[in-house]
Structure formats: structure tokens, C-alpha cells
CSV table of C-alpha atoms in Angstrom, one decimal:
chain,number,residue,atom,x,y,z
A,1,UNK,CA,-141.7,161.8,80.7
A,2,UNK,CA,-141.0,158.1,81.1
A,3,UNK,CA,-140.3,157.9,77.4
A,4,UNK,CA,-137.7,160.6,77.8
A,5,UNK,CA,-136.0,158.6,80.6
A,6,UNK,CA,-136.0,155.5,78.5
A,7,UNK,CA,-134.3,157.4,75.7
A,8,UNK,CA,-131.7,158.7,78.1
A,9,UNK,CA,-131.0,155.3,79.5
A,10,UNK,CA,-130.7,153.9,75.9
A,11,UNK,CA,-128.3,156.7,75.0
A,12,UNK,CA,-126.3,156.0,78.2
A,13,UNK,CA,-126.0,152.3,77.4
A,14,UNK,CA,-125.0,153.2,73.8
A,15,UNK,CA,-122.3,155.6,74.9
A,16,UNK,CA,-120.9,153.1,77.4
A,17,UNK,CA,-121.0,150.3,74.8
A,18,UNK,CA,-119.1,152.6,72.3
A,19,UNK,CA,-116.5,153.4,75.0
A,20,UNK,CA,-116.1,149.8,76.1
A,21,UNK,CA,-116.3,147.8,72.8
A,22,UNK,CA,-115.1,150.2,70.1
A,23,UNK,CA,-112.0,151.4,72.1
A,24,UNK,CA,-110.0,148.2,71.9
A,25,UNK,CA,-111.0,147.9,68.2
A,26,UNK,CA,-109.7,151.4,67.5
A,27,UNK,CA,-106.5,150.6,69.4
A,28,UNK,CA,-106.2,147.5,67.3
A,29,UNK,CA,-106.4,149.5,64.1
A,30,UNK,CA,-103.8,151.9,65.5
A,31,UNK,CA,-101.5,149.0,66.2
A,32,UNK,CA,-102.0,147.6,62.7
A,33,UNK,CA,-101.2,151.0,61.3
A,34,UNK,CA,-98.1,151.4,63.4
A,35,UNK,CA,-97.0,147.9,62.2
A,36,UNK,CA,-97.6,149.0,58.5
A,37,UNK,CA,-95.5,152.1,59.0
A,38,UNK,CA,-92.7,149.9,60.4
A,39,UNK,CA,-93.1,147.6,57.2
A,40,UNK,CA,-94.3,144.8,59.4
A,41,UNK,CA,-97.4,142.6,59.2
A,42,UNK,CA,-98.4,143.4,62.7
A,43,UNK,CA,-101.0,141.8,65.1
A,44,UNK,CA,-104.6,141.2,64.0
A,45,UNK,CA,-107.0,144.1,64.5
A,46,UNK,CA,-108.7,142.1,67.3
A,47,UNK,CA,-105.4,141.8,69.3
A,48,UNK,CA,-106.4,144.2,72.1
A,49,UNK,CA,-109.5,142.1,72.7
A,50,UNK,CA,-107.3,139.0,72.9
A,51,UNK,CA,-104.9,140.9,75.3
A,52,UNK,CA,-107.8,141.9,77.5
A,53,UNK,CA,-109.3,138.4,77.6
A,54,UNK,CA,-105.9,136.9,78.4
A,55,UNK,CA,-105.2,139.4,81.2
A,56,UNK,CA,-108.7,139.0,82.7
A,57,UNK,CA,-108.0,135.2,83.0
A,58,UNK,CA,-104.7,135.6,84.7
A,59,UNK,CA,-103.8,135.5,88.4
A,60,UNK,CA,-104.2,138.7,90.4
A,61,UNK,CA,-101.0,139.3,92.3
A,62,UNK,CA,-101.3,142.3,94.6
A,63,UNK,CA,-98.3,144.1,96.1
A,64,UNK,CA,-100.4,146.1,98.5
A,65,UNK,CA,-103.4,145.3,100.8
A,66,UNK,CA,-106.2,147.9,101.1
A,67,UNK,CA,-109.7,148.5,99.7
A,68,UNK,CA,-108.9,151.6,97.7
A,69,UNK,CA,-106.0,149.9,96.0
A,70,UNK,CA,-108.1,146.8,95.3
A,71,UNK,CA,-110.9,149.0,93.8
A,72,UNK,CA,-108.6,151.4,91.9
A,73,UNK,CA,-108.8,149.7,88.4
A,74,UNK,CA,-112.6,149.3,88.5
A,75,UNK,CA,-112.9,153.0,89.7
A,76,UNK,CA,-110.6,154.1,86.9
A,77,UNK,CA,-112.7,152.4,84.3
A,78,UNK,CA,-115.9,153.6,85.9
A,79,UNK,CA,-114.7,157.2,85.8
A,80,UNK,CA,-113.9,156.9,82.1
A,81,UNK,CA,-117.3,155.5,81.5
A,82,UNK,CA,-118.9,158.4,83.4
A,83,UNK,CA,-116.8,160.7,81.2
A,84,UNK,CA,-118.4,158.9,78.2
A,85,UNK,CA,-121.8,159.7,79.5
A,86,UNK,CA,-120.9,163.4,79.6
A,87,UNK,CA,-119.7,163.5,76.0
A,88,UNK,CA,-122.2,163.9,73.1
A,89,UNK,CA,-122.0,161.1,70.6
A,90,UNK,CA,-124.1,162.0,67.6
A,91,UNK,CA,-126.8,163.6,69.8
A,92,UNK,CA,-127.2,165.0,73.3
A,93,UNK,CA,-125.0,163.5,76.1
A,94,UNK,CA,-127.0,161.2,78.3
A,95,UNK,CA,-125.7,162.7,81.5
A,96,UNK,CA,-125.7,166.3,80.0
A,97,UNK,CA,-128.3,167.4,82.5
A,98,UNK,CA,-126.0,166.6,85.4
A,99,UNK,CA,-122.9,168.4,84.2
A,100,UNK,CA,-121.3,170.8,81.8
A,101,UNK,CA,-117.7,171.2,80.6
A,102,UNK,CA,-116.5,171.9,84.1
A,103,UNK,CA,-117.8,168.6,85.5
A,104,UNK,CA,-116.3,167.0,82.4
A,105,UNK,CA,-112.9,168.4,83.2
A,106,UNK,CA,-113.1,167.1,86.7
A,107,UNK,CA,-114.3,163.6,85.7
A,108,UNK,CA,-111.5,163.5,83.1
A,109,UNK,CA,-108.9,164.1,85.8
A,110,UNK,CA,-110.2,161.3,88.1
A,111,UNK,CA,-108.8,158.4,86.1
A,112,UNK,CA,-105.3,160.0,85.9
A,113,UNK,CA,-105.4,160.7,89.7
A,114,UNK,CA,-106.4,157.1,90.5
A,115,UNK,CA,-103.6,155.8,88.3
A,116,UNK,CA,-101.2,158.1,90.1
A,117,UNK,CA,-102.4,157.0,93.5
A,118,UNK,CA,-102.1,153.3,92.5
A,119,UNK,CA,-98.6,153.9,91.3
A,120,UNK,CA,-97.5,155.6,94.5
A,121,UNK,CA,-99.2,152.9,96.7
A,122,UNK,CA,-97.3,150.1,94.9
A,123,UNK,CA,-94.1,151.9,96.0
A,124,UNK,CA,-91.6,150.6,93.4
A,125,UNK,CA,-89.0,153.1,92.1
A,126,UNK,CA,-90.3,152.9,88.5
A,127,UNK,CA,-93.9,153.2,89.7
A,128,UNK,CA,-93.1,156.2,91.7
A,129,UNK,CA,-91.2,157.9,88.8
A,130,UNK,CA,-94.2,157.0,86.5
A,131,UNK,CA,-96.7,158.3,89.0
A,132,UNK,CA,-94.9,161.6,89.4
A,133,UNK,CA,-94.6,162.0,85.7
A,134,UNK,CA,-98.3,161.3,85.3
A,135,UNK,CA,-99.0,164.1,87.8
A,136,UNK,CA,-96.8,166.6,85.9
A,137,UNK,CA,-98.5,165.7,82.6
A,138,UNK,CA,-101.9,166.1,84.2
A,139,UNK,CA,-100.9,169.5,85.6
A,140,UNK,CA,-99.6,170.7,82.2
A,141,UNK,CA,-102.3,169.3,80.0
A,142,UNK,CA,-105.3,170.2,82.1
A,143,UNK,CA,-104.9,174.0,81.5
A,144,UNK,CA,-104.8,173.4,77.7
A,145,UNK,CA,-108.1,171.4,77.9
A,146,UNK,CA,-109.6,174.1,80.2
A,147,UNK,CA,-108.7,177.0,77.9
A,148,UNK,CA,-109.9,175.2,74.7
A,149,UNK,CA,-113.3,174.3,76.3
A,150,UNK,CA,-113.6,177.8,77.7
A,151,UNK,CA,-113.1,179.2,74.2
A,152,UNK,CA,-116.1,177.1,73.1
A,153,UNK,CA,-118.1,178.3,76.1
A,154,UNK,CA,-117.2,181.9,75.3
A,155,UNK,CA,-118.2,181.6,71.7
A,156,UNK,CA,-121.5,179.9,72.3
A,157,UNK,CA,-122.3,181.6,75.6
A,158,UNK,CA,-123.2,178.3,77.2
A,159,UNK,CA,-121.2,175.9,79.4
A,160,UNK,CA,-123.0,172.7,78.3
A,161,UNK,CA,-121.2,170.5,75.7
A,162,UNK,CA,-124.5,170.3,73.7
A,163,UNK,CA,-124.7,174.1,73.7
A,164,UNK,CA,-121.2,174.5,72.2
A,165,UNK,CA,-122.0,171.7,69.7
A,166,UNK,CA,-125.3,173.4,68.6
A,167,UNK,CA,-123.6,176.8,68.3
A,168,UNK,CA,-120.8,175.2,66.2
A,169,UNK,CA,-123.3,173.5,63.9
A,170,UNK,CA,-125.2,176.8,63.5
A,171,UNK,CA,-122.3,179.2,62.9
A,172,UNK,CA,-119.7,177.1,61.0
A,173,UNK,CA,-115.9,177.2,61.5
A,174,UNK,CA,-114.3,180.1,63.2
A,175,UNK,CA,-110.7,181.2,63.7
A,176,UNK,CA,-110.7,180.9,67.5
A,177,UNK,CA,-112.4,177.4,67.5
A,178,UNK,CA,-109.8,176.2,64.9
A,179,UNK,CA,-106.9,177.2,67.1
A,180,UNK,CA,-108.6,175.7,70.1
A,181,UNK,CA,-109.2,172.5,68.2
A,182,UNK,CA,-105.5,172.2,67.3
A,183,UNK,CA,-104.5,172.8,70.9
A,184,UNK,CA,-107.1,170.1,72.0
A,185,UNK,CA,-105.6,167.7,69.5
A,186,UNK,CA,-102.1,168.2,71.0
A,187,UNK,CA,-103.5,167.6,74.4
A,188,UNK,CA,-105.3,164.5,73.2
A,189,UNK,CA,-101.9,163.1,72.2
A,190,UNK,CA,-100.8,163.3,75.8
A,191,UNK,CA,-104.2,162.2,77.2
A,192,UNK,CA,-103.9,159.0,75.1
A,193,UNK,CA,-100.4,158.4,76.4
A,194,UNK,CA,-98.9,158.3,72.9
A,195,UNK,CA,-95.5,159.3,71.7
A,196,UNK,CA,-93.9,161.9,72.0
A,197,UNK,CA,-95.8,162.3,75.3
A,198,UNK,CA,-95.8,158.8,76.7
A,199,UNK,CA,-93.3,159.8,79.4
A,200,UNK,CA,-95.5,158.4,82.2
A,201,UNK,CA,-95.6,154.9,80.9
A,202,UNK,CA,-92.4,154.9,78.8
A,203,UNK,CA,-92.2,151.1,78.2
A,204,UNK,CA,-88.6,151.1,77.1
A,205,UNK,CA,-87.4,153.4,79.9
A,206,UNK,CA,-89.4,152.9,83.1
A,207,UNK,CA,-91.2,149.6,82.1
A,208,UNK,CA,-94.8,150.8,82.1
A,209,UNK,CA,-94.4,153.3,85.0
A,210,UNK,CA,-97.6,153.5,87.0
A,211,UNK,CA,-98.7,150.1,85.7
A,212,UNK,CA,-95.6,148.2,86.5
A,213,UNK,CA,-97.0,146.4,89.6
A,214,UNK,CA,-100.4,145.7,88.1
A,215,UNK,CA,-101.0,142.1,87.0
A,216,UNK,CA,-103.7,140.2,85.3
A,217,UNK,CA,-107.3,141.6,85.6
A,218,UNK,CA,-106.1,144.8,87.3
A,219,UNK,CA,-103.8,145.6,84.3
A,220,UNK,CA,-106.6,144.7,81.9
A,221,UNK,CA,-109.0,147.2,83.5
A,222,UNK,CA,-106.4,149.9,83.5
A,223,UNK,CA,-105.5,149.3,79.9
A,224,UNK,CA,-109.2,149.2,79.0
A,225,UNK,CA,-109.8,152.5,80.8
A,226,UNK,CA,-106.8,154.2,79.0
A,227,UNK,CA,-108.1,153.0,75.6
A,228,UNK,CA,-111.6,154.1,76.3
A,229,UNK,CA,-110.3,157.4,77.5
A,230,UNK,CA,-108.4,158.1,74.2
A,231,UNK,CA,-111.5,157.2,72.2
A,232,UNK,CA,-113.8,159.4,74.3
A,233,UNK,CA,-111.4,162.3,74.0
A,234,UNK,CA,-111.2,161.8,70.3
A,235,UNK,CA,-115.0,161.8,70.1
A,236,UNK,CA,-115.1,165.0,72.3
A,237,UNK,CA,-112.7,166.6,69.9
A,238,UNK,CA,-114.7,165.9,66.7
A,239,UNK,CA,-118.0,166.7,68.4
A,240,UNK,CA,-116.9,170.1,69.8
A,241,UNK,CA,-114.5,171.3,67.2
A,242,UNK,CA,-115.4,169.5,63.9
A,243,UNK,CA,-119.1,168.8,64.1
A,244,UNK,CA,-119.8,169.4,60.4
A,245,UNK,CA,-121.7,168.1,58.5
A,246,UNK,CA,-124.6,167.5,60.8
A,247,UNK,CA,-127.5,165.6,59.4
A,248,UNK,CA,-129.8,165.8,62.4
A,249,UNK,CA,-130.5,162.1,62.0
A,250,UNK,CA,-129.1,160.4,65.1
A,251,UNK,CA,-127.7,157.1,63.6
A,252,UNK,CA,-126.0,159.0,60.7
A,253,UNK,CA,-124.5,161.5,63.0
A,254,UNK,CA,-123.2,158.8,65.3
A,255,UNK,CA,-121.6,156.8,62.5
A,256,UNK,CA,-120.1,160.0,61.1
A,257,UNK,CA,-118.7,161.0,64.5
A,258,UNK,CA,-117.2,157.6,65.0
A,259,UNK,CA,-115.6,157.7,61.6
A,260,UNK,CA,-114.2,161.2,62.3
A,261,UNK,CA,-112.9,159.9,65.7
A,262,UNK,CA,-111.2,157.1,63.8
A,263,UNK,CA,-109.4,159.6,61.5
A,264,UNK,CA,-108.3,161.6,64.5
A,265,UNK,CA,-106.9,158.5,66.2
A,266,UNK,CA,-105.2,157.4,63.0
A,267,UNK,CA,-103.5,160.8,63.0
A,268,UNK,CA,-102.5,160.3,66.7
A,269,UNK,CA,-101.0,156.9,65.7
A,270,UNK,CA,-99.0,158.4,62.9
A,271,UNK,CA,-97.6,161.1,65.1
A,272,UNK,CA,-96.8,158.4,67.6
A,273,UNK,CA,-94.8,156.4,65.1
A,274,UNK,CA,-92.7,159.2,63.6
A,275,UNK,CA,-91.8,160.9,66.9
A,276,UNK,CA,-89.2,160.1,69.6
A,277,UNK,CA,-90.2,160.4,73.3
A,278,UNK,CA,-89.7,163.8,74.9
A,279,UNK,CA,-88.3,164.2,78.4
A,280,UNK,CA,-90.7,165.2,81.1
A,281,UNK,CA,-89.3,168.7,81.4
A,282,UNK,CA,-89.6,169.1,77.6
A,283,UNK,CA,-93.2,167.8,77.7
A,284,UNK,CA,-94.1,170.3,80.4
A,285,UNK,CA,-92.4,173.2,78.5
A,286,UNK,CA,-94.2,172.2,75.3
A,287,UNK,CA,-97.6,172.2,77.0
A,288,UNK,CA,-96.9,175.5,78.7
A,289,UNK,CA,-96.3,177.0,75.3
A,290,UNK,CA,-99.4,175.3,73.9
A,291,UNK,CA,-101.5,176.7,76.8
A,292,UNK,CA,-100.2,180.2,76.1
A,293,UNK,CA,-100.8,179.7,72.4
A,294,UNK,CA,-104.4,178.6,73.1
A,295,UNK,CA,-104.8,181.9,75.0
A,296,UNK,CA,-104.6,183.4,71.5
A,297,UNK,CA,-107.8,181.5,70.7
A,298,UNK,CA,-109.4,183.0,73.7
A,299,UNK,CA,-108.3,186.4,72.6
A,300,UNK,CA,-109.8,185.8,69.1
A,301,UNK,CA,-113.0,184.5,70.7
A,302,UNK,CA,-113.2,187.7,72.8
A,303,UNK,CA,-112.9,190.0,69.7
A,304,UNK,CA,-115.4,187.7,67.9
A,305,UNK,CA,-113.4,185.9,65.4
B,1,UNK,CA,-117.6,130.1,79.4
B,2,UNK,CA,-115.7,133.2,80.2
B,3,UNK,CA,-112.9,131.1,81.7
B,4,UNK,CA,-112.6,129.1,78.5
B,5,UNK,CA,-112.5,132.4,76.5
B,6,UNK,CA,-109.6,133.5,78.6
B,7,UNK,CA,-107.8,130.2,78.2
B,8,UNK,CA,-108.2,130.4,74.4
B,9,UNK,CA,-106.9,133.9,74.3
B,10,UNK,CA,-103.8,133.0,76.3
B,11,UNK,CA,-101.6,131.5,73.4
B,12,UNK,CA,-102.6,134.4,71.1
B,13,UNK,CA,-101.4,137.1,73.4
B,14,UNK,CA,-98.1,136.0,74.9
B,15,UNK,CA,-96.1,138.8,76.6
B,16,UNK,CA,-92.5,137.8,77.2
B,17,UNK,CA,-90.1,138.8,79.8
B,18,UNK,CA,-86.4,138.3,79.1
B,19,UNK,CA,-84.1,137.2,81.9
B,20,UNK,CA,-80.4,136.9,81.6
B,21,UNK,CA,-79.0,134.4,84.2
B,22,UNK,CA,-75.3,134.5,83.5
B,23,UNK,CA,-75.5,134.3,79.7
B,24,UNK,CA,-72.6,135.6,77.6
B,25,UNK,CA,-75.0,138.0,75.8
B,26,UNK,CA,-75.1,135.9,72.6
B,27,UNK,CA,-78.6,134.5,73.4
B,28,UNK,CA,-79.8,138.0,74.5
B,29,UNK,CA,-78.9,139.5,71.2
B,30,UNK,CA,-80.7,136.7,69.4
B,31,UNK,CA,-83.8,137.2,71.6
B,32,UNK,CA,-83.8,140.9,70.8
B,33,UNK,CA,-83.4,140.0,67.1
B,34,UNK,CA,-86.7,138.1,67.2
B,35,UNK,CA,-88.5,141.2,68.4
B,36,UNK,CA,-87.1,143.5,65.6
B,37,UNK,CA,-89.4,144.5,62.7
B,38,UNK,CA,-87.6,142.0,60.5
B,39,UNK,CA,-89.0,138.9,62.3
B,40,UNK,CA,-92.1,140.8,63.6
B,41,UNK,CA,-93.0,138.6,66.6
B,42,UNK,CA,-95.9,141.0,67.2
B,43,UNK,CA,-97.9,139.3,64.4
B,44,UNK,CA,-98.4,136.4,66.8
B,45,UNK,CA,-99.4,138.8,69.6
B,46,UNK,CA,-96.0,138.5,71.2
B,47,UNK,CA,-94.7,141.6,73.0
B,48,UNK,CA,-91.7,142.3,75.1
B,49,UNK,CA,-92.7,143.7,78.5
B,50,UNK,CA,-90.4,145.2,81.1
B,51,UNK,CA,-92.2,143.9,84.2
B,52,UNK,CA,-92.6,140.3,85.3
B,53,UNK,CA,-96.1,141.2,86.6
B,54,UNK,CA,-97.2,141.7,83.0
B,55,UNK,CA,-95.4,138.7,81.6
B,56,UNK,CA,-96.8,135.3,80.5
B,57,UNK,CA,-93.6,133.8,79.3
B,58,UNK,CA,-90.1,133.9,80.8
B,59,UNK,CA,-87.3,133.6,78.3
B,60,UNK,CA,-84.3,132.5,80.4
B,61,UNK,CA,-80.8,132.6,79.0
B,62,UNK,CA,-77.6,131.4,80.6
B,63,UNK,CA,-76.5,128.5,82.8
B,64,UNK,CA,-78.0,130.1,86.0
B,65,UNK,CA,-75.1,131.1,88.2
B,66,UNK,CA,-75.3,130.5,91.9
B,67,UNK,CA,-75.7,134.2,92.6
B,68,UNK,CA,-78.7,134.6,90.3
B,69,UNK,CA,-80.6,131.5,91.3
B,70,UNK,CA,-82.6,133.0,94.2
B,71,UNK,CA,-83.4,136.1,92.1
B,72,UNK,CA,-84.6,133.8,89.3
B,73,UNK,CA,-86.9,132.0,91.8
B,74,UNK,CA,-88.4,135.3,93.0
B,75,UNK,CA,-88.8,136.4,89.4
B,76,UNK,CA,-90.8,133.2,88.7
B,77,UNK,CA,-93.0,133.9,91.7
B,78,UNK,CA,-93.6,137.4,90.5
B,79,UNK,CA,-95.2,136.2,87.3
B,80,UNK,CA,-99.0,135.6,87.6
B,81,UNK,CA,-100.2,132.2,86.6
B,82,UNK,CA,-100.7,130.7,83.9
B,83,UNK,CA,-97.0,131.1,82.8
B,84,UNK,CA,-94.5,129.4,80.6
B,85,UNK,CA,-90.8,129.1,80.9
B,86,UNK,CA,-88.5,128.9,77.8
B,87,UNK,CA,-84.9,127.9,78.3
B,88,UNK,CA,-83.0,129.7,75.5
B,89,UNK,CA,-79.6,128.5,74.4
B,90,UNK,CA,-77.4,125.5,75.2
B,91,UNK,CA,-76.3,126.9,78.6
B,92,UNK,CA,-79.9,127.3,79.7
B,93,UNK,CA,-80.9,123.9,78.4
B,94,UNK,CA,-78.2,121.9,80.3
B,95,UNK,CA,-75.3,124.1,81.3
B,96,UNK,CA,-73.6,124.0,77.9
B,97,UNK,CA,-69.9,124.6,78.1
B,98,UNK,CA,-70.3,125.3,81.9
B,99,UNK,CA,-71.6,121.8,82.5
B,100,UNK,CA,-70.6,120.5,86.0
B,101,UNK,CA,-68.8,123.8,86.6
B,102,UNK,CA,-68.6,124.9,90.3
B,103,UNK,CA,-70.1,128.3,90.0
B,104,UNK,CA,-73.3,127.5,88.0
B,105,UNK,CA,-76.3,125.3,88.7
B,106,UNK,CA,-76.2,124.1,85.0
B,107,UNK,CA,-79.5,124.7,83.4
B,108,UNK,CA,-82.7,126.5,84.1
B,109,UNK,CA,-84.6,123.3,85.0
B,110,UNK,CA,-82.5,123.0,88.2
B,111,UNK,CA,-84.4,126.0,89.5
B,112,UNK,CA,-87.7,126.4,87.5
B,113,UNK,CA,-90.0,124.0,85.7
B,114,UNK,CA,-89.1,124.5,82.1
B,115,UNK,CA,-91.8,124.1,79.4
B,116,UNK,CA,-89.7,124.5,76.2
B,117,UNK,CA,-86.0,124.0,75.5
B,118,UNK,CA,-84.4,125.9,72.6
B,119,UNK,CA,-80.8,124.6,72.1
B,120,UNK,CA,-78.2,126.3,70.1
B,121,UNK,CA,-75.1,128.4,70.9
B,122,UNK,CA,-76.7,130.9,70.4
B,123,UNK,CA,-80.0,129.6,68.9
B,124,UNK,CA,-80.8,131.4,65.6
B,125,UNK,CA,-83.7,133.9,65.8
B,126,UNK,CA,-85.6,131.5,63.5
B,127,UNK,CA,-85.1,128.7,66.1
B,128,UNK,CA,-86.5,130.9,68.9
B,129,UNK,CA,-89.5,131.9,66.8
B,130,UNK,CA,-90.0,128.3,65.8
B,131,UNK,CA,-90.0,127.2,69.4
B,132,UNK,CA,-92.7,129.8,70.2
B,133,UNK,CA,-94.7,128.7,67.1
B,134,UNK,CA,-94.5,125.1,68.3
B,135,UNK,CA,-95.6,126.2,71.8
B,136,UNK,CA,-98.6,128.1,70.3
B,137,UNK,CA,-99.5,125.1,68.1
B,138,UNK,CA,-98.7,127.0,64.9
B,139,UNK,CA,-96.0,124.6,63.7
B,140,UNK,CA,-95.6,120.9,64.0
B,141,UNK,CA,-92.7,119.4,66.0
B,142,UNK,CA,-89.7,118.4,63.9
B,143,UNK,CA,-88.6,115.7,66.3
B,144,UNK,CA,-91.1,113.0,67.4
B,145,UNK,CA,-91.0,111.6,70.9
B,146,UNK,CA,-89.1,108.3,70.9
B,147,UNK,CA,-88.7,105.7,73.6
B,148,UNK,CA,-85.9,103.0,73.8
B,149,UNK,CA,-86.1,99.8,75.7
B,150,UNK,CA,-84.6,96.3,75.9
B,151,UNK,CA,-86.5,93.7,73.7
B,152,UNK,CA,-88.1,90.8,75.5
B,153,UNK,CA,-87.0,87.2,74.8
B,154,UNK,CA,-90.3,86.5,73.0
B,155,UNK,CA,-89.8,89.5,70.7
B,156,UNK,CA,-86.3,88.3,69.9
B,157,UNK,CA,-87.6,84.8,69.2
B,158,UNK,CA,-90.3,86.2,66.8
B,159,UNK,CA,-87.7,88.4,65.1
B,160,UNK,CA,-85.5,85.3,64.3
B,161,UNK,CA,-87.8,82.4,63.6
B,162,UNK,CA,-85.4,80.6,61.2
B,163,UNK,CA,-82.7,80.2,63.7
B,164,UNK,CA,-85.1,78.6,66.2
B,165,UNK,CA,-86.4,76.2,63.5
B,166,UNK,CA,-82.8,75.2,62.5
B,167,UNK,CA,-82.1,74.2,66.1
B,168,UNK,CA,-82.2,70.5,67.3
């Protein structure tokens, strides 16, 4: 029993380390790739680490007093790390016993909600616009995520992420899961805050939106949380919808998963470079259509395809 | 140790905020030029940010009109320390063609402590990038510091020994 707990704690530490340390590295690779597509040299791959170190060493200027506001960046990062514990990375999720895909959906929403609350609390016009856009994106992307995960649950007959993963490995690719996977990828683009769906931050338009009033360490924690979130979602995508081939050996599976997540994020970066930003109403319309299309996956799953 | 790590990361990840304080737009256009893919300032970790809260560097153009001076002061206060100020262009350096004019303060250093001066009307993008490279320690200074003073009588005597020997 105690050995089991030790393994779980080890897995938890590993998942947190992957989410914390690999996320800036993947972001660095994405930035390098973006620079290459612009015919630039671009920053070194370690640039996000440098950015984080610099921001952590800067002065913390706060616009608003209050405990929740002060704790919001740490809570955001914490919620994303909790999400990392619910996602399988090469093997079972360390916190899998505590929650299934429904808990996962709720935990995934916490970081966006905290970001939104911080934006509204700071009460600048750009922050307010960014916060409301964040809310609208959350409202339109969440149904897509829910439907795609429910497709998995329906096919496998289980709500646990590990159950869906095992069913996928056993039964191979299916029509409904492929459609759900594509819909999940489109939702990932918005969850990662990349073009064409970076309406909430929109650096050239509303100057970072919800993050506009955040300085120094607070900005660092928010950025770190967002990068970790995009990596965790990419890992969730490859684990639930593309888990093949599965060796059954944990280190090999972990490395393969991380490589597949890198490929997914590279795709995200390419889509980011070649697309202009959509308006918020276009984004919502787009995801409404994606949500309805992913209902097709649900229909396919019901008739057993 | 962590503090030192942060200090070492600072020059490698400078985020700039661009402030126009009454410039004619010439310097603004050159600053924007620096950030285009052609000059690729991002390879030094330099990024243009839209909020002073995110900024490490203020690029200030223009001779600082009387109207904009209080706003510039507030802008400086909104930037979290450590921070650098670059005066971009002849006007920002010392007033330029508006020197001693009634409606301008004549230079950014009348309002803020300026760390680097980039003269030119407007400075070429290469000059702006060079100034940043000097600030980051990537390039040596072209102009060495030089001090002028009056020679003392002893130095003068040493410099002309023959004359003093020829005397009575």
C-alpha cells in the first residue's frame, strides 16, 4: 500500500515538473518556429525561461488591494498544476482516483475564471474588454471540450481519463474519436490563446487584455500558467485521441507522449503564424459551429462508429 | 542566488514601451522599423509591449512638450523597477530644433533620469539597435569618455623644457 502511495507521489511530482519546466521550453520552440516562418533568426529557445526569470526579479506594482487579487496568479498556476495531475502522461494520472473528465473540465475552467476576475478587479478599460472576451471564449470553447470528452466516455463506457485511454489503445482509431479529436484540437488553439483566437489578449489591439495591469512576478506566474495550460491540453489531446502506439513501458510512453505533444504544439504555432485574428463574435460563431459539428461525433459514437 | 539569476536574465529579456512625447513621428517610424522582421530585435529578447506595467525599457521620442511632461512622469512611475530610459532622437536628447522653445521642456532628461542617449534626426534603425546592443554589453562603445581640463604650470614647464633652459 505504502509503495503504491510512493509511486503516486512520484508520478505527481513528475507531472508537475513536466508542466512547469517543459512548458516554457515548448513555448520557446514555438517562438523559434514562428521566427523561422517570418524569415527571422528569432530568440533563443530558452527565451521564455529568461523572460520568467527577469519578470520574477522585477518590482511588484499592484493596482488593487485585497487578498484574492494578491493570490490570483499563484492560484492560477496552482489550478493548472492540479489539471496536470488529472491528465495521464504516459501512464495513469496521479490524481485519477480523485476525479474523472468532469472534474477535469471544472479544474480547466478555474484558471480562465481567475484570469477574468483579476482583469475585472484591475478595472482598466483594456482589462475589462479582455476579461469579458476571456469569458465569452470560455463559454464557447467549454461545450466543445465537454462534447469531445463525452464522446470518449460514451465509446469506452467510463468517465475516467485512464478508462478512455485504455479503451482507445485496445480498440484502435474510430470515426467518432477522430472527429472529436479534430474538434479538441481547434479548442486547444483557443485554450492556448493563439491566433486566430487570441482575442482575449490581442497584444496589438488591447495590449494584453486581462494581463495589462499585471507587473513583474504576477505577470510571470500568469504567463507560466498559460504556457503550462497549453502543454497540458496538448498532452491530454494526444493521450485521449492519439494514444497509439502504446508500448506499456512507462518511460517510453512518456517520451512518446511528450514528442507527440510537441508535434501538436508545432501545428498550433503554424496555425498561429498563418492566420489573422478573428473578432470575438466571429470566434464565438466559429466555436458554436465546431460544437454542433462535434455533435456529429457524438452521433457516430451512439451508432457505434 | 535567485536574485542574481534574475539580474542576469534582465538584459537578455528587455521589453520595450514606446512613448511619443511630442515627436514629429520620424523617430516613431524608425523605432517601429527596428521591430520589423528585417532587423529582428527579438533575437536579443527585445519585445514591444503595450503596457508600461510589462515594460523594462522606455523608448522616449520627442522634446517633451509641457502638456505631456506630467503624463511622462506618471508613465515612468508605472514601470516596475529595474527600468531603463532611452532618449531616441535629437529632440529627446536635448531639444533638437526646439531648443529653448517656450512650449517644450527640451529633452527627456529634464523629466526622467535618462540612461542612454541616441542622437540623430531621426536616428537610423541601426543606430537604435546599436544603442541597445551597447546597453546590453553586446557591442563596444564607439566613443570613449574624454575629460578636458586646464594644464597646471608644472605640466606646462615639463612640456617646454628647452625654453626654460634658454632663459637667463
